[in-house]
Structures are given as structure tokens and as C-alpha cells.
PDB file of C-alpha atoms in Angstrom:
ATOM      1  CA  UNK A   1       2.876  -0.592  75.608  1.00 42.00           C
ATOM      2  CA  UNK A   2       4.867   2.931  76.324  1.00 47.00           C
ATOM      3  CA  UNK A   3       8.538   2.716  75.402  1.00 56.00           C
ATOM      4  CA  UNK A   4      11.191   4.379  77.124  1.00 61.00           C
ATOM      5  CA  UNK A   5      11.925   7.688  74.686  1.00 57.00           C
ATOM      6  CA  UNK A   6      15.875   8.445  73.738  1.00 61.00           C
ATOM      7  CA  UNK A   7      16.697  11.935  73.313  1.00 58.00           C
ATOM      8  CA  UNK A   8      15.486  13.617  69.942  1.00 55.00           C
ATOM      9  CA  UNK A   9      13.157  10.150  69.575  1.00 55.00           C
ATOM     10  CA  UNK A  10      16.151   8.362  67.653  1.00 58.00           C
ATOM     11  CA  UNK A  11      14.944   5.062  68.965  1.00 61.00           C
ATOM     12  CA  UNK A  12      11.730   5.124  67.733  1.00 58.00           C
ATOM     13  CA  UNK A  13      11.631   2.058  65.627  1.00 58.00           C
ATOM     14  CA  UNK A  14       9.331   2.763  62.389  1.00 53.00           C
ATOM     15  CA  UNK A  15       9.601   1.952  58.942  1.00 52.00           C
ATOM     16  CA  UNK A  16       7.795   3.848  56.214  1.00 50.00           C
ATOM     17  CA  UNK A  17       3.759   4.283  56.745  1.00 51.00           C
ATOM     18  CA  UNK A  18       1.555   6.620  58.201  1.00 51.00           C
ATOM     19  CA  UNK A  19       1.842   6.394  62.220  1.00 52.00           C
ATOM     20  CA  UNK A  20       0.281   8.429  65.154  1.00 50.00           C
ATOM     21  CA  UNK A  21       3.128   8.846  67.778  1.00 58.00           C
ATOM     22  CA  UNK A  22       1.726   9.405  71.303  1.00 56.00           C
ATOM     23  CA  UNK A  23       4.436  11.238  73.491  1.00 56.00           C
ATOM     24  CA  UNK A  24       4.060  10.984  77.590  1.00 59.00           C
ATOM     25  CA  UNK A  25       6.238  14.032  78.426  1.00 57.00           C
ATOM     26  CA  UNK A  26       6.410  13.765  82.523  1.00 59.00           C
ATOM     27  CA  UNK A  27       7.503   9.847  82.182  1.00 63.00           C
ATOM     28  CA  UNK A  28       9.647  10.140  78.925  1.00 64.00           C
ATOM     29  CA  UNK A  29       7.739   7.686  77.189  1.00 65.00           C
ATOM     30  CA  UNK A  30       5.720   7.302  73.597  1.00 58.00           C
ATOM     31  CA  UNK A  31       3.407   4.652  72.132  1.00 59.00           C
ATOM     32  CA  UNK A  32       3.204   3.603  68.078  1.00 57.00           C
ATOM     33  CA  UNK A  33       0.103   2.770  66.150  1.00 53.00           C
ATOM     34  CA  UNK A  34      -0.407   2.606  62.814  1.00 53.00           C
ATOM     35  CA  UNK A  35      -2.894   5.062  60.944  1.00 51.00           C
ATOM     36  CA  UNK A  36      -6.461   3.769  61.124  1.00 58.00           C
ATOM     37  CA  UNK A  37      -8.278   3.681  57.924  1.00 77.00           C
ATOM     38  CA  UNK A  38     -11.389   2.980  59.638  1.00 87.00           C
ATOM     39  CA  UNK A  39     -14.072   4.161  57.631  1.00 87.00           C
ATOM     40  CA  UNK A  40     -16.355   4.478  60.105  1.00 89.00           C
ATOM     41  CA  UNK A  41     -15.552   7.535  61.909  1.00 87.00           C
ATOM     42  CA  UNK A  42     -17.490   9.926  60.160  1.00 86.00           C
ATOM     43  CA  UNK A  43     -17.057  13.309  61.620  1.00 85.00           C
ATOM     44  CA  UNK A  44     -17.733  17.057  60.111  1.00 84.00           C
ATOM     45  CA  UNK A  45     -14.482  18.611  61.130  1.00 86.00           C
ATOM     46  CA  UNK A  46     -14.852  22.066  58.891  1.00 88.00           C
ATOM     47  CA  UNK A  47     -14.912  24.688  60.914  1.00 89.00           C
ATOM     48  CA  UNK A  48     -15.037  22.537  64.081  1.00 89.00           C
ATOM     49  CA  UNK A  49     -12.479  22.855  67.152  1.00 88.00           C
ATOM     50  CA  UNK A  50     -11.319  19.191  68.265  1.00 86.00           C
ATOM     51  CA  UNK A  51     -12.124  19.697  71.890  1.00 86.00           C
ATOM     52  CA  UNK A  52     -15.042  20.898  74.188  1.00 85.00           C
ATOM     53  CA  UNK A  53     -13.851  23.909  75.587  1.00 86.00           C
ATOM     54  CA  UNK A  54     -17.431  24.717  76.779  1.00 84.00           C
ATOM     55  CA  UNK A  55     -21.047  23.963  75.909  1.00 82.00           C
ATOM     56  CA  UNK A  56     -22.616  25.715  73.509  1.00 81.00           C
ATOM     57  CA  UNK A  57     -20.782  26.830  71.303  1.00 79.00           C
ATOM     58  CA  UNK A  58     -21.634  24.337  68.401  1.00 85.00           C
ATOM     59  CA  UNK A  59     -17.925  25.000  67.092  1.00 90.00           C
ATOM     60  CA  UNK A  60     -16.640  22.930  69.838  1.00 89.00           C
ATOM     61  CA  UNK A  61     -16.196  19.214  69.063  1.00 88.00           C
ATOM     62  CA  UNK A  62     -16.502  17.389  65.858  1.00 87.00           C
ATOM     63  CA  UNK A  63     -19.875  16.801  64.277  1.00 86.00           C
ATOM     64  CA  UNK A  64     -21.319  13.631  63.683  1.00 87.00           C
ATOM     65  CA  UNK A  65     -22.463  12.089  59.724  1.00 83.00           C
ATOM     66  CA  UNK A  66     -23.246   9.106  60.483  1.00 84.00           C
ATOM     67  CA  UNK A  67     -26.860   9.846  59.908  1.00 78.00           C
ATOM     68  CA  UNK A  68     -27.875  11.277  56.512  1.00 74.00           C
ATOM     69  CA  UNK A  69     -30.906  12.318  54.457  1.00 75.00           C
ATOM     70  CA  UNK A  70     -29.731  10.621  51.662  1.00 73.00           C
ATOM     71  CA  UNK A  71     -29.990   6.133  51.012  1.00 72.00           C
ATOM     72  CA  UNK A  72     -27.444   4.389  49.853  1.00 72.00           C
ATOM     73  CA  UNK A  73     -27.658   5.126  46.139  1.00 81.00           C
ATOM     74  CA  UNK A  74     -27.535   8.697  46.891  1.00 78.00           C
ATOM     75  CA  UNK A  75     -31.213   9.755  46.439  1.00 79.00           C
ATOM     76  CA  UNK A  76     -32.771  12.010  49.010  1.00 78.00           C
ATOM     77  CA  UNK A  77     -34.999  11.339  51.851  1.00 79.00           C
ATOM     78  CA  UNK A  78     -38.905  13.724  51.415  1.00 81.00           C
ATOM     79  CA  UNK A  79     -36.958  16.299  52.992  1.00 78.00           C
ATOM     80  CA  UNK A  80     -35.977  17.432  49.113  1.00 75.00           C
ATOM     81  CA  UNK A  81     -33.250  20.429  51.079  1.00 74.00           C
ATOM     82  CA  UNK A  82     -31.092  17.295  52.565  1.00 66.00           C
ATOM     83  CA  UNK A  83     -30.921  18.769  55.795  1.00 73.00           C
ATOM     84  CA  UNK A  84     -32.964  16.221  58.139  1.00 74.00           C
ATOM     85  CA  UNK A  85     -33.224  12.791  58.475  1.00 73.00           C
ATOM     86  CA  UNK A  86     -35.749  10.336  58.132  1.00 74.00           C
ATOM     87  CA  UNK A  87     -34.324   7.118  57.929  1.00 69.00           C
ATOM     88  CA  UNK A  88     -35.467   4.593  60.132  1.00 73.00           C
ATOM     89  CA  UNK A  89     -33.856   4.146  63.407  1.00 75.00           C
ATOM     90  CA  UNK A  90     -32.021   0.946  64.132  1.00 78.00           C
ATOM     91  CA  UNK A  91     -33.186  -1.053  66.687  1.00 85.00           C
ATOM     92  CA  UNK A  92     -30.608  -4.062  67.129  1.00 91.00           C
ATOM     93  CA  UNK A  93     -28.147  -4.432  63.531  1.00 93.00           C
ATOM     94  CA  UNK A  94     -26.507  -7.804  62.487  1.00 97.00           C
ATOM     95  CA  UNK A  95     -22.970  -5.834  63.917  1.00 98.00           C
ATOM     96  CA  UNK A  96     -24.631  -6.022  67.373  1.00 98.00           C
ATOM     97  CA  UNK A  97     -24.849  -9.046  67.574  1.00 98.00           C
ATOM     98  CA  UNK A  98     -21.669  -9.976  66.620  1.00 99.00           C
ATOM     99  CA  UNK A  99     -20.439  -7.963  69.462  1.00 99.00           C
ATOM    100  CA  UNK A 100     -22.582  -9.143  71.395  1.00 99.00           C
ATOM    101  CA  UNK A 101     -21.389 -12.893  71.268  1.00 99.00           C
ATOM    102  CA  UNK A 102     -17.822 -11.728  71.724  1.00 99.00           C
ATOM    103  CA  UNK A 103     -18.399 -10.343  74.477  1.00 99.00           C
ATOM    104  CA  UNK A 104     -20.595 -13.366  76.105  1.00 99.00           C
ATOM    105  CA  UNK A 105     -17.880 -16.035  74.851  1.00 99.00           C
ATOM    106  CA  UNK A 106     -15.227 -13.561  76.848  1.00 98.00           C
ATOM    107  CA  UNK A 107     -17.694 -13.681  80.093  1.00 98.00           C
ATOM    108  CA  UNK A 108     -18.030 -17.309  80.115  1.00 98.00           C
ATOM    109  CA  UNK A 109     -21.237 -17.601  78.263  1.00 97.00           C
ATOM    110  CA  UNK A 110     -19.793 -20.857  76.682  1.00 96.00           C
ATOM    111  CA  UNK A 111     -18.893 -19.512  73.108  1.00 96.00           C
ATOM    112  CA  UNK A 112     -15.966 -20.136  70.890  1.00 98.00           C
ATOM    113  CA  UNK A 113     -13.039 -17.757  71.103  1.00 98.00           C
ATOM    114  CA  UNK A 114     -11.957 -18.081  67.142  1.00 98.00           C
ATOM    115  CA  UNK A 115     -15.662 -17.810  66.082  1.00 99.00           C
ATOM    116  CA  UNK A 116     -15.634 -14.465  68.144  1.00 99.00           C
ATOM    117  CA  UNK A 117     -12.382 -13.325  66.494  1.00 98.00           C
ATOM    118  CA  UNK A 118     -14.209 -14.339  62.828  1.00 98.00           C
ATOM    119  CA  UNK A 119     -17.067 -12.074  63.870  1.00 99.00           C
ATOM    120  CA  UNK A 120     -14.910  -9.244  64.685  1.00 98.00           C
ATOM    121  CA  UNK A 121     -12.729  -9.202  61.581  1.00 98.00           C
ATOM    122  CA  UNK A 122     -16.316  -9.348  59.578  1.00 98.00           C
ATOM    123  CA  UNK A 123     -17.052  -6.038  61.063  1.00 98.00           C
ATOM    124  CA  UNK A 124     -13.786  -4.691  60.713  1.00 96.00           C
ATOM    125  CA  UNK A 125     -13.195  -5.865  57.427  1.00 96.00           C
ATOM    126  CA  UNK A 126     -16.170  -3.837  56.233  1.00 94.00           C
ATOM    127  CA  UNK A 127     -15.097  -1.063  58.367  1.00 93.00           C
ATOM    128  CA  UNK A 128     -11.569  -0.835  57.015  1.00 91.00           C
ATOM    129  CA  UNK A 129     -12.462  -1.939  53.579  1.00 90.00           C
ATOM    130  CA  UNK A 130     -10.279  -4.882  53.652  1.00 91.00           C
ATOM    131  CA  UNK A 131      -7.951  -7.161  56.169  1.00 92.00           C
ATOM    132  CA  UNK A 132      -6.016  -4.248  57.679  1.00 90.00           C
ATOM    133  CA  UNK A 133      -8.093  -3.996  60.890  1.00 92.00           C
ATOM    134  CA  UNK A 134      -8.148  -7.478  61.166  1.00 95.00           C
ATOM    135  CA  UNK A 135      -7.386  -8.844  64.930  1.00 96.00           C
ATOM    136  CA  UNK A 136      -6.514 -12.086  66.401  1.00 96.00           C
ATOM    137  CA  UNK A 137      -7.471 -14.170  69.365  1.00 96.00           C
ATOM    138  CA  UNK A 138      -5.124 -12.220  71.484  1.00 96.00           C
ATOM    139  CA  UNK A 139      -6.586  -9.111  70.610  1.00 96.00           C
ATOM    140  CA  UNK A 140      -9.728  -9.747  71.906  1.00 97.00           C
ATOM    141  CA  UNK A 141     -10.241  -8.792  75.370  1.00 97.00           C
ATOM    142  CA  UNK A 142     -13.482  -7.171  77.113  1.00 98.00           C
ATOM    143  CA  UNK A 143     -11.893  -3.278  76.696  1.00 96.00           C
ATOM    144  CA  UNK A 144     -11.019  -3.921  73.306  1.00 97.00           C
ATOM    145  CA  UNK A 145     -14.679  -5.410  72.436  1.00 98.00           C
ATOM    146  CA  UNK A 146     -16.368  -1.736  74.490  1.00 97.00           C
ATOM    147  CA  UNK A 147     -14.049   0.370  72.377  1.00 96.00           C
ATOM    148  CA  UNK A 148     -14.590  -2.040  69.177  1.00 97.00           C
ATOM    149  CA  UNK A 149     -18.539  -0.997  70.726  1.00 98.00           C
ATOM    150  CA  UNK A 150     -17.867   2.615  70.250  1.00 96.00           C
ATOM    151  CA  UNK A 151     -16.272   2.553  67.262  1.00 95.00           C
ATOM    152  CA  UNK A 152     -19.175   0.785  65.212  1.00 97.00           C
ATOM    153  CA  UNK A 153     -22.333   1.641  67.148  1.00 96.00           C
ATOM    154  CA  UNK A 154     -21.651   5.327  68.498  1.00 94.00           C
ATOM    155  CA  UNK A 155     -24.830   7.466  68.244  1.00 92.00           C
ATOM    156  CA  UNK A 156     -27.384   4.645  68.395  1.00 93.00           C
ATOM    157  CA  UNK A 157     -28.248   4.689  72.049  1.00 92.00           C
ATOM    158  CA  UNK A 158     -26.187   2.098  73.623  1.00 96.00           C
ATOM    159  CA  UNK A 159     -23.049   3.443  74.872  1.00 97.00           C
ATOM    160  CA  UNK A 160     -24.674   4.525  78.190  1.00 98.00           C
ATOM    161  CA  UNK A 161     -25.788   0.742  78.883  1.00 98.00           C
ATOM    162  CA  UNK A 162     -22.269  -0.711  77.826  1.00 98.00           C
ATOM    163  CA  UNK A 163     -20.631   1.652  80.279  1.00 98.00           C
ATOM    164  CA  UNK A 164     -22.730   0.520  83.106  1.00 98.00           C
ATOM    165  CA  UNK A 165     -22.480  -2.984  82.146  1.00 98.00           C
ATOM    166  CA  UNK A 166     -18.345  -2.323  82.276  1.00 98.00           C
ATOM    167  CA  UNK A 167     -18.783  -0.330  85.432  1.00 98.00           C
ATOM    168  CA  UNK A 168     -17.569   2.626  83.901  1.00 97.00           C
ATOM    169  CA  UNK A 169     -20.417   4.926  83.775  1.00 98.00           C
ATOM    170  CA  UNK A 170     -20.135   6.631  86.897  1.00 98.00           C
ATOM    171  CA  UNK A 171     -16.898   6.199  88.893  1.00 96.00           C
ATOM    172  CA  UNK A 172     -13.522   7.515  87.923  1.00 96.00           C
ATOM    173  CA  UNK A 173     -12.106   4.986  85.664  1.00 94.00           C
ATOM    174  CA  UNK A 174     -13.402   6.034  82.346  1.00 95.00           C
ATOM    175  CA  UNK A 175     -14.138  10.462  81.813  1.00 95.00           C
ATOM    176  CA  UNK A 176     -15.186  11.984  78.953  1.00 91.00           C
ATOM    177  CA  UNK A 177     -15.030  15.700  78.463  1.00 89.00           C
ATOM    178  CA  UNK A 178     -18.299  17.421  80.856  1.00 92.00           C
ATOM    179  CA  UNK A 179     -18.657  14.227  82.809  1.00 95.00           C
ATOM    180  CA  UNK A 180     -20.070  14.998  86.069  1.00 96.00           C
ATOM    181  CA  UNK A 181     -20.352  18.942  84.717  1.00 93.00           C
ATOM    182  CA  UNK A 182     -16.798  19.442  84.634  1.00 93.00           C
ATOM    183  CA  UNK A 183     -14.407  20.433  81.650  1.00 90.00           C
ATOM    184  CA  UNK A 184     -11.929  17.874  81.476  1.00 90.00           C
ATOM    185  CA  UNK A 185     -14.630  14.889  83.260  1.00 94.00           C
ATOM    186  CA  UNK A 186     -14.913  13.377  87.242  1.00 97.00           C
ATOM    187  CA  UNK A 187     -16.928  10.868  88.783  1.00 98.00           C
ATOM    188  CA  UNK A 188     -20.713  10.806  90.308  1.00 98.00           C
ATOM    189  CA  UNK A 189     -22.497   8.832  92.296  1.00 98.00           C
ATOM    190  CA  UNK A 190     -23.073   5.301  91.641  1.00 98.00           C
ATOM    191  CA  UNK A 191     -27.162   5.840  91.411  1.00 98.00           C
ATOM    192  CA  UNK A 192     -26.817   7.281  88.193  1.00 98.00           C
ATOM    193  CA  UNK A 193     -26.626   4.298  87.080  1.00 98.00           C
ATOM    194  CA  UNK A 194     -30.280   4.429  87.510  1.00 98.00           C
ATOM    195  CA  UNK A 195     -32.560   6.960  86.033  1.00 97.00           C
ATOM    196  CA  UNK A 196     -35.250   8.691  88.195  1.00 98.00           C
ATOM    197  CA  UNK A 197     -38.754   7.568  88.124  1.00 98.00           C
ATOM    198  CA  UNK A 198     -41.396   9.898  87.004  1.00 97.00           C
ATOM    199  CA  UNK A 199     -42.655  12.606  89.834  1.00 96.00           C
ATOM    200  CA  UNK A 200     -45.932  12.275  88.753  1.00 97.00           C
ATOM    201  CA  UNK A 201     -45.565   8.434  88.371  1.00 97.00           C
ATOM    202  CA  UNK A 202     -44.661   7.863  91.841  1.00 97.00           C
ATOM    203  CA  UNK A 203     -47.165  10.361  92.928  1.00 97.00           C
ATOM    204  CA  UNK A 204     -50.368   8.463  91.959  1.00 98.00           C
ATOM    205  CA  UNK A 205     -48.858   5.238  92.917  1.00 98.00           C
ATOM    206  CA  UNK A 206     -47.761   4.825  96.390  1.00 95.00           C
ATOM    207  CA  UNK A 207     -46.653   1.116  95.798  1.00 97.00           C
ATOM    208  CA  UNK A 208     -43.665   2.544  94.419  1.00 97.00           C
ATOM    209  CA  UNK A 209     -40.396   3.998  95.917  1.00 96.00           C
ATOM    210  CA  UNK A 210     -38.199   6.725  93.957  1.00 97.00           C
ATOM    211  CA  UNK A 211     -34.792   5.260  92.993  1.00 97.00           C
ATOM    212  CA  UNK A 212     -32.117   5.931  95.708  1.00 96.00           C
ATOM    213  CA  UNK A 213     -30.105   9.365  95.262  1.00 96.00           C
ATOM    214  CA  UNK A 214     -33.132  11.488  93.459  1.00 95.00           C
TER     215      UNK A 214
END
């Protein structure tokens, strides 16, 4: 909720702790939240400019660990250098599913609201190493579970599909830096949802039609 922002910020009402202050110059107001000790973001910042400025450079944006060569006692991977991965790649995790009930007891798909909360917290808790990043009941809405999405499953292939399943993927209510082609992010056209069928695909086969827009 933004807060209306007294001169030199004298009513900003914190007590002792870590906080990230979000200040909304043109309207003259800020937002509090407390330091996130979410383990989970795991990002190679040496070296590394925050924003996409353009694409390449490399330099541009944070890296991603997420994925190493290494299990979880620390022992390598056959690649003995470290520097590739060949883990196996998830195909659904126990975290997932969680989610994935939250978000079907929040559409009306007849589940319990505190069981979803329980859920959550489990995959908080071991995200925050503790109770910190616990939520409760009122907590839990449909944009918290997508961001709650992004937060635990980012770089395993799903964020495209929860965006279209939110409606967010194409249109203007949700940009992401080079969305659309453009620096700071715009909307396409709505059959992006959809990719194209292959040329060659559709060529041999002439019981099917290319998807609208390509």
C-alpha cells in the first residue's frame, strides 16, 4: 500500500531491521518491506550490470546459479572443470504441486484455503530457512501465488505457460525488459499465445491450418 511521503521521509514508520524503501517521486509516495532472506534467488552479480540496457552484452543482467555441476554434497558432475551441467532436468517437483493446488483451491477447484496456506509456508519455510516468509490466508491471492511461481520455479520452463494462463503474456499488463523487442517492454498480439506450427509440417499435411497471426 503507498503511503503519503512527509518532507525529508520523517514519517516513515520503521523500527530497527533491514528494509527496502520504494520511493514514487511524481505522486510523493513510498512503500515498506522488509529484507527478504529468500534463499532462493541465486544470481551471479560480479561483474554484472542490474539492468538490460541491450542484448548482448552478457554484462547486462544478473546471471542465473540455480543450475550447477556440482550435487548436493559438493562433488562434481563428469564434467571434472565444473563448468557445465548435467544434472537431470526436472520435469514436475513436489513444490509444483503445491502451487499448483493453491492456485486450483483459489479458482474454485474445491480445495481448502488453510491447507493451501500450509503448502505455501512449506515452500517458503525451506526457502527462507525458517518461519520468516511465512504467509497467511490473507496473503494468498492468485498474483501472489504467480509471483510465489517465479520465485521458486524460475528457469524450469514454466513461466511462459503461467503467464498465459494469468493472461499476462501478451497484452500490456505485465512487461519485462525486451518484451515485444523493446528496451523497457510493450505488448503483442494476442496469437502469441500460440506458437507457429512447423512450415514443413503444414506443408505435407493439408488437413492442417497454420495458427492465426504467422
Amino acid at each position: 500500500m503507498m503511503e503519503p511521503l512527509e518532507s525529508g521521509g520523517a514519517n516513515i514508520p520503521i523500527s530497527a531491521g533491514t528494509y527496502f524503501i520504494v520511493m514514487d517521486l511524481g505522486s510523493g509516495t513510498y512503500t515498506i518491506s522488509p529484507f527478504s532472506s529468500d534463499k532462493r534467488g541465486m544470481f551471479y552479480s560480479d561483474g554484472q550490470n542490474l539492468e538490460i540496457e541491450s542484448i548482448p552484452p552478457f554484462e547486462d543482467g544478473y546471471a542465473v546459479t540455480k543450475w550447477t555441476n556440482i550435487d548436493s554434497n559438493g562433488n562434481q558432475g563428469s564434467d571434472s572443470s565444473g563448468n557445465f551441467v548435467d544434472t537431470d532436468i526436472p520435469l514436475i517437483r513436489l513444490a509444483e504441486i503445491y502451487l499448483n493446488y493453491a492456485e486450483a483451491t483459489l479458482r474454485g477447484g474445491g480445495g481448502d484455503t488453510n491447507t493451501a496456506v500450509s503448502l505455501i509456508n512449506q515452500i517458503r519455510e525451506r526457502g527462507f530457512g525458517g518461519s520468516s516468509g511465512a504467509i497467511s490466508s490473507g496473503d494468498l491471492t492468485l498474483d501472489f501465488i504467480l509471483d510465489e511461481r517465479s520465485r521458486e520455479l524460475y528457469w524450469e520452463g514454466l513461466r511462459r505457460t503461467d503467464l498465459i494462463r494469468y493472461n499476462r503474456f501478451t497484452n500490456s499488463s505485465y512487461l519485462w525488459p525486451f518484451k515485444g523487442n523493446e528496451p523497457t517492454g510493450v505488448g503483442v498480439d494476442e496469437y502469441r499465445n500460440l506458437f507457429p506450427l512447423p512450415a514443413n509440417v503444414v506443408a505435407i499435411n493439408s488437413n492442417l491450418t497454420q495458427n492465426e497471426g504467422y
